[in-house]
Amino acid sequence: VTGASFVVFNGALKTSSGFLAKSSIVEDGLMVQITQEAMESLRQALREKKNFKIACGKTDTGDVKEYVDICWVENEEKTNKG
């Protein structure tokens, strides 16, 4: 689990790159590079207030060890006020 001050979603990852998605820590935030198709799915999930999971890693390995989960919560008192 990684806490971050901000998250940047970059929809410019090419499918030919060999990655499902890539995530990296940038200063005190998180940058997630995804394909254009994944960006459209993410936008739709945000509009509908649905949870969304992004699997990160190479496409040729079946063992994905890193995920970026976007989760909607009902109790906002336990979330970061900032």
PDB file of C-alpha atoms in Angstrom, residues 7-12 30-34 39 42-43 46 52 54 68-70:
ATOM      1  CA  VAL A   7      -2.191  10.696  -8.661  1.00  0.00           C
ATOM      2  CA  VAL A   8      -1.532  11.330 -12.351  1.00  0.00           C
ATOM      3  CA  PHE A   9      -3.119   9.056 -14.940  1.00  0.00           C
ATOM      4  CA  ASN A  10      -1.279   9.180 -18.273  1.00  0.00           C
ATOM      5  CA  GLY A  11      -3.159   7.594 -21.180  1.00  0.00           C
ATOM      6  CA  ALA A  12      -0.261   7.605 -23.648  1.00  0.00           C
ATOM      7  CA  LEU A  30       1.948   8.400  -8.051  1.00  0.00           C
ATOM      8  CA  MET A  31       2.018   8.369 -11.860  1.00  0.00           C
ATOM      9  CA  VAL A  32       0.134   5.569 -13.620  1.00  0.00           C
ATOM     10  CA  GLN A  33       0.757   5.079 -17.335  1.00  0.00           C
ATOM     11  CA  ILE A  34      -2.099   3.263 -19.081  1.00  0.00           C
ATOM     12  CA  MET A  39      -8.111   5.515 -19.913  1.00  0.00           C
ATOM     13  CA  LEU A  42     -11.236   4.564 -16.187  1.00  0.00           C
ATOM     14  CA  ARG A  43     -13.142   7.687 -17.217  1.00  0.00           C
ATOM     15  CA  LEU A  46     -15.229   7.525 -12.533  1.00  0.00           C
ATOM     16  CA  PHE A  52     -11.573   0.316 -10.969  1.00  0.00           C
ATOM     17  CA  ILE A  54      -5.386  -1.417 -13.022  1.00  0.00           C
ATOM     18  CA  VAL A  68      -3.592   0.334  -8.685  1.00  0.00           C
ATOM     19  CA  ASP A  69      -7.062   0.208  -7.124  1.00  0.00           C
ATOM     20  CA  ILE A  70      -9.454   3.138  -7.321  1.00  0.00           C
TER      21      ILE A  70
END
